[in-house]
mmCIF file of C-alpha atoms in Angstrom:
data_model
loop_
_atom_site.group_PDB
_atom_site.id
_atom_site.type_symbol
_atom_site.label_atom_id
_atom_site.label_comp_id
_atom_site.label_asym_id
_atom_site.label_seq_id
_atom_site.Cartn_x
_atom_site.Cartn_y
_atom_site.Cartn_z
ATOM 1 C CA MET N 1 15.006 6.713 3.889
ATOM 2 C CA LYS N 2 13.802 3.324 2.653
ATOM 3 C CA GLN N 3 13.404 4.699 -0.848
ATOM 4 C CA PHE N 4 17.016 5.982 -0.700
ATOM 5 C CA TYR N 5 18.365 2.508 0.067
ATOM 6 C CA ILE N 6 16.352 0.954 -2.725
ATOM 7 C CA ALA N 7 17.594 3.544 -5.195
ATOM 8 C CA GLY N 8 21.184 3.002 -4.089
ATOM 9 C CA PHE N 9 20.870 -0.759 -4.508
ATOM 10 C CA ALA N 10 19.518 -0.285 -8.026
ATOM 11 C CA VAL N 11 22.494 1.912 -8.910
ATOM 12 C CA MET N 12 24.923 -0.718 -7.640
ATOM 13 C CA LEU N 13 23.127 -3.503 -9.567
ATOM 14 C CA LEU N 14 23.270 -1.542 -12.784
ATOM 15 C CA ALA N 15 26.949 -0.807 -12.223
ATOM 16 C CA GLY N 16 27.635 -4.541 -11.938
ATOM 17 C CA CYS N 17 26.053 -5.135 -15.315
ATOM 18 C CA ALA N 18 28.177 -2.557 -17.103
ATOM 19 C CA PRO N 19 30.006 -3.952 -20.134
ATOM 20 C CA GLN N 20 33.563 -5.158 -19.447
ATOM 21 C CA ALA N 21 36.532 -5.055 -21.853
ATOM 22 C CA VAL N 22 37.191 -8.610 -23.228
ATOM 23 C CA ASP N 23 40.313 -9.758 -25.089
ATOM 24 C CA THR N 24 39.330 -11.612 -28.261
ATOM 25 C CA MET N 25 41.349 -14.361 -30.020
ATOM 26 C CA PRO N 26 42.241 -13.784 -33.655
ATOM 27 C CA THR N 27 39.848 -15.563 -35.968
ATOM 28 C CA THR N 28 42.643 -17.100 -38.087
ATOM 29 C CA ILE N 29 46.040 -18.495 -37.140
ATOM 30 C CA ALA N 30 48.788 -18.726 -39.746
ATOM 31 C CA GLN N 31 49.979 -22.334 -40.226
ATOM 32 C CA SER N 32 53.773 -22.417 -40.157
ATOM 33 C CA GLN N 33 54.135 -25.870 -41.791
ATOM 34 C CA ASP N 34 52.483 -27.642 -44.688
ATOM 35 C CA LEU N 35 50.419 -30.467 -43.191
ATOM 36 C CA SER N 36 48.985 -31.693 -46.486
ATOM 37 C CA ASP N 37 49.097 -35.399 -47.331
ATOM 38 C CA ALA N 38 49.302 -35.685 -51.108
ATOM 39 C CA ASP N 39 48.966 -39.479 -51.324
ATOM 40 C CA TYR N 40 46.582 -39.850 -48.364
ATOM 41 C CA ASP N 41 48.740 -42.372 -46.495
ATOM 42 C CA GLY N 42 48.670 -40.566 -43.152
ATOM 43 C CA VAL N 43 52.165 -39.036 -43.468
ATOM 44 C CA ILE N 44 52.444 -35.320 -44.215
ATOM 45 C CA SER N 45 54.131 -34.331 -47.454
ATOM 46 C CA ALA N 46 56.894 -32.469 -45.582
ATOM 47 C CA ARG N 47 58.102 -35.818 -44.183
ATOM 48 C CA GLU N 48 57.170 -38.012 -47.135
ATOM 49 C CA GLN N 49 59.996 -40.109 -48.629
ATOM 50 C CA CYS N 50 57.900 -42.448 -50.781
ATOM 51 C CA GLU N 51 55.452 -40.597 -52.973
ATOM 52 C CA GLN N 52 52.368 -42.185 -54.521
ATOM 53 C CA THR N 53 52.015 -44.939 -51.930
ATOM 54 C CA PRO N 54 49.631 -47.699 -53.134
ATOM 55 C CA ASN N 55 46.115 -47.016 -51.922
ATOM 56 C CA GLY N 56 45.521 -48.738 -48.574
ATOM 57 C CA ALA N 57 49.138 -49.759 -47.930
ATOM 58 C CA LEU N 58 50.524 -49.732 -44.404
ATOM 59 C CA VAL N 59 53.410 -47.274 -44.238
ATOM 60 C CA ASP N 60 56.261 -46.468 -41.878
ATOM 61 C CA ASN N 61 56.978 -43.021 -40.387
ATOM 62 C CA ASN N 62 58.516 -41.893 -43.678
ATOM 63 C CA GLY N 63 55.474 -42.846 -45.736
ATOM 64 C CA CYS N 64 57.100 -45.913 -47.302
ATOM 65 C CA PRO N 65 54.971 -49.067 -47.640
ATOM 66 C CA GLU N 66 55.854 -52.023 -45.470
ATOM 67 C CA GLN N 67 56.606 -55.249 -47.295
ATOM 68 C CA LEU N 68 56.098 -58.791 -46.094
ATOM 69 C CA GLN N 69 58.657 -61.563 -46.193
ATOM 70 C CA THR N 70 56.923 -64.038 -48.461
ATOM 71 C CA SER N 71 57.763 -67.110 -50.472
ATOM 72 C CA GLU N 72 56.977 -68.174 -54.034
ATOM 73 C CA SER N 73 57.575 -71.487 -55.785
ATOM 74 C CA PHE N 74 58.202 -71.961 -59.487
ATOM 75 C CA GLU N 75 58.216 -75.359 -61.143
ATOM 76 C CA LEU N 76 60.727 -75.000 -63.937
ATOM 77 C CA ASN N 77 59.620 -76.812 -67.059
ATOM 78 C CA VAL N 78 63.130 -77.825 -68.053
ATOM 79 C CA HIS N 79 63.645 -81.236 -69.667
ATOM 80 C CA PHE N 80 66.964 -83.022 -69.482
ATOM 81 C CA ASP N 81 68.114 -85.838 -71.686
ATOM 82 C CA THR N 82 68.549 -89.164 -69.967
ATOM 83 C CA ASP N 83 71.618 -89.175 -67.734
ATOM 84 C CA SER N 84 72.353 -85.543 -68.664
ATOM 85 C CA ALA N 85 72.513 -82.217 -66.823
ATOM 86 C CA ASP N 86 72.921 -80.060 -69.934
ATOM 87 C CA VAL N 87 70.387 -77.245 -70.400
ATOM 88 C CA ASP N 88 69.579 -76.538 -74.025
ATOM 89 C CA VAL N 89 68.834 -72.966 -75.112
ATOM 90 C CA SER N 90 65.347 -74.095 -76.123
ATOM 91 C CA GLN N 91 64.658 -74.732 -72.414
ATOM 92 C CA TYR N 92 65.381 -71.168 -71.301
ATOM 93 C CA ALA N 93 61.790 -69.848 -71.264
ATOM 94 C CA ASP N 94 60.897 -70.767 -67.668
ATOM 95 C CA ILE N 95 64.370 -69.875 -66.446
ATOM 96 C CA GLN N 96 64.025 -66.428 -68.004
ATOM 97 C CA THR N 97 60.656 -65.953 -66.265
ATOM 98 C CA LEU N 98 62.354 -66.696 -62.954
ATOM 99 C CA ALA N 99 65.272 -64.405 -63.804
ATOM 100 C CA ASP N 100 62.943 -61.546 -64.767
ATOM 101 C CA PHE N 101 61.153 -61.931 -61.436
ATOM 102 C CA MET N 102 64.422 -61.811 -59.493
ATOM 103 C CA GLN N 103 65.660 -58.805 -61.427
ATOM 104 C CA ARG N 104 62.420 -56.989 -60.689
ATOM 105 C CA TYR N 105 62.780 -57.738 -56.969
ATOM 106 C CA PRO N 106 66.494 -57.499 -56.073
ATOM 107 C CA ASN N 107 65.943 -58.447 -52.412
ATOM 108 C CA THR N 108 64.975 -62.009 -53.290
ATOM 109 C CA GLN N 109 66.981 -65.222 -53.137
ATOM 110 C CA VAL N 110 66.294 -68.544 -54.811
ATOM 111 C CA VAL N 111 66.929 -72.171 -53.916
ATOM 112 C CA ILE N 112 67.017 -74.458 -56.944
ATOM 113 C CA GLU N 113 65.971 -78.001 -55.987
ATOM 114 C CA GLY N 114 66.817 -80.959 -58.173
ATOM 115 C CA HIS N 115 64.764 -84.157 -57.823
ATOM 116 C CA ALA N 116 65.196 -87.525 -59.480
ATOM 117 C CA SER N 117 63.201 -90.682 -60.115
ATOM 118 C CA LYS N 118 64.016 -94.028 -58.526
ATOM 119 C CA VAL N 119 65.649 -95.362 -61.667
ATOM 120 C CA GLY N 120 69.293 -96.060 -60.814
ATOM 121 C CA SER N 121 71.163 -96.098 -57.513
ATOM 122 C CA VAL N 122 70.435 -93.693 -54.682
ATOM 123 C CA GLU N 123 73.958 -92.267 -54.817
ATOM 124 C CA TYR N 124 73.871 -91.733 -58.568
ATOM 125 C CA ASN N 125 70.457 -90.042 -58.501
ATOM 126 C CA LEU N 126 71.591 -87.739 -55.723
ATOM 127 C CA ALA N 127 74.624 -86.620 -57.736
ATOM 128 C CA LEU N 128 72.587 -86.258 -60.944
ATOM 129 C CA SER N 129 69.920 -84.110 -59.255
ATOM 130 C CA GLN N 130 72.662 -81.881 -57.825
ATOM 131 C CA ARG N 131 74.222 -81.410 -61.262
ATOM 132 C CA ARG N 132 70.867 -80.516 -62.767
ATOM 133 C CA ALA N 133 70.066 -77.999 -60.039
ATOM 134 C CA GLN N 134 73.509 -76.458 -60.450
ATOM 135 C CA ALA N 135 73.035 -76.312 -64.226
ATOM 136 C CA ILE N 136 69.924 -74.167 -63.748
ATOM 137 C CA ALA N 137 71.798 -71.961 -61.269
ATOM 138 C CA ASP N 138 74.605 -71.508 -63.793
ATOM 139 C CA VAL N 139 72.154 -70.423 -66.497
ATOM 140 C CA LEU N 140 70.675 -67.841 -64.124
ATOM 141 C CA THR N 141 74.138 -66.456 -63.425
ATOM 142 C CA ARG N 142 75.779 -66.646 -66.845
ATOM 143 C CA GLN N 143 72.875 -65.946 -69.170
ATOM 144 C CA PHE N 144 70.653 -63.692 -67.057
ATOM 145 C CA ALA N 145 73.158 -61.945 -64.761
ATOM 146 C CA ILE N 146 71.603 -63.037 -61.459
ATOM 147 C CA PRO N 147 74.393 -62.848 -58.823
ATOM 148 C CA ALA N 148 75.550 -66.257 -57.653
ATOM 149 C CA ALA N 149 75.260 -65.073 -54.044
ATOM 150 C CA ARG N 150 71.474 -65.003 -54.473
ATOM 151 C CA ILE N 151 71.268 -68.596 -55.736
ATOM 152 C CA GLU N 152 71.624 -71.935 -53.962
ATOM 153 C CA ALA N 153 71.457 -75.288 -55.746
ATOM 154 C CA ILE N 154 70.508 -78.444 -53.824
ATOM 155 C CA GLY N 155 70.057 -81.956 -55.164
ATOM 156 C CA TYR N 156 67.661 -84.211 -53.267
ATOM 157 C CA GLY N 157 67.925 -87.230 -55.510
ATOM 158 C CA GLU N 158 64.984 -89.574 -55.119
ATOM 159 C CA SER N 159 64.366 -88.717 -51.440
ATOM 160 C CA ARG N 160 61.320 -86.479 -52.051
ATOM 161 C CA PRO N 161 59.133 -88.143 -54.682
ATOM 162 C CA LEU N 162 55.771 -86.674 -55.609
ATOM 163 C CA ILE N 163 54.563 -90.181 -56.414
ATOM 164 C CA ASP N 164 56.193 -92.916 -54.346
ATOM 165 C CA GLN N 165 56.030 -95.583 -57.036
ATOM 166 C CA GLU N 166 58.196 -97.034 -59.794
ATOM 167 C CA ASN N 167 56.477 -96.771 -63.149
ATOM 168 C CA ASP N 168 56.889 -94.611 -66.234
ATOM 169 C CA TYR N 169 54.416 -91.952 -65.095
ATOM 170 C CA ALA N 170 55.834 -91.720 -61.576
ATOM 171 C CA ASN N 171 59.378 -91.534 -62.904
ATOM 172 C CA GLU N 172 58.470 -88.679 -65.240
ATOM 173 C CA VAL N 173 56.679 -86.700 -62.507
ATOM 174 C CA ASN N 174 59.439 -87.219 -59.959
ATOM 175 C CA ARG N 175 62.144 -85.895 -62.288
ATOM 176 C CA ARG N 176 61.709 -82.208 -61.686
ATOM 177 C CA VAL N 177 63.438 -78.950 -60.801
ATOM 178 C CA ILE N 178 61.763 -76.546 -58.365
ATOM 179 C CA ALA N 179 62.762 -72.951 -57.639
ATOM 180 C CA HIS N 180 61.807 -71.556 -54.223
ATOM 181 C CA VAL N 181 62.050 -67.758 -54.124
ATOM 182 C CA THR N 182 62.022 -65.972 -50.777
ATOM 183 C CA GLY N 183 62.382 -62.373 -49.680
ATOM 184 C CA GLU N 184 60.639 -59.061 -50.178
ATOM 185 C CA HIS N 185 58.962 -59.074 -53.533
ATOM 186 C CA GLY N 186 55.996 -56.841 -53.901
ATOM 187 C CA SER N 187 53.565 -58.359 -51.448
ATOM 188 C CA THR N 188 52.785 -55.024 -49.900
ATOM 189 C CA HIS N 189 51.202 -55.265 -46.473
ATOM 190 C CA MET N 190 47.751 -53.824 -47.055
ATOM 191 C CA ARG N 191 45.303 -52.234 -44.688
ATOM 192 C CA TRP N 192 41.684 -51.488 -45.424
ATOM 193 C CA THR N 193 39.794 -48.513 -44.036
ATOM 194 C CA ILE N 194 36.003 -48.706 -44.109
ATOM 195 C CA TYR N 195 34.140 -45.411 -44.000
ATOM 196 C CA SER N 196 30.486 -45.233 -42.974
ATOM 197 C CA SER N 197 28.156 -42.359 -43.693
ATOM 198 C CA GLU N 198 24.537 -41.451 -43.248
ATOM 199 C CA GLN N 199 22.468 -40.017 -46.027
ATOM 200 C CA THR N 200 20.215 -37.126 -45.104
ATOM 201 C CA PRO N 201 16.851 -36.884 -46.808
#
């Protein structure tokens, strides 16, 4: 009788180890959308609106690089005759450089600052510096087609000297025209990704 029980237990144990039917997952799943990223900016090509993003640039959800609001200053090498605000054609080189920059970046604005020396009265120098700043603004508009709405001309007279003295050198340095350009102009906000790896022997 004891042998019968042992034999029956063995049969039950073997029955428990019998192979069971198992559902298997397919080895490959068809991808319904293209998830490739042609310019490697982290945005899939299907949603990309700005192709060929600069390498390392921070981008928005559409793959377009973010730009920073930045400021640039140009010192315009424009010489005026004494007591004059006329701009001769021979003085257009620096103005054209500024105009080319603004045409390349249409979201920029410029403030033209006129500054004077301390020769003459405060009131006269203020008016003269304003006329000179406006003369530069007019050249930008009339000769180089920069919209007047993007230009502001301000005369500061002798109130902001670079050298607070009255001599020939100081007077020459203090007579100047400065262009301050602000807005989005190509300073792309960059990010840097550093990859590390281990070399196997």
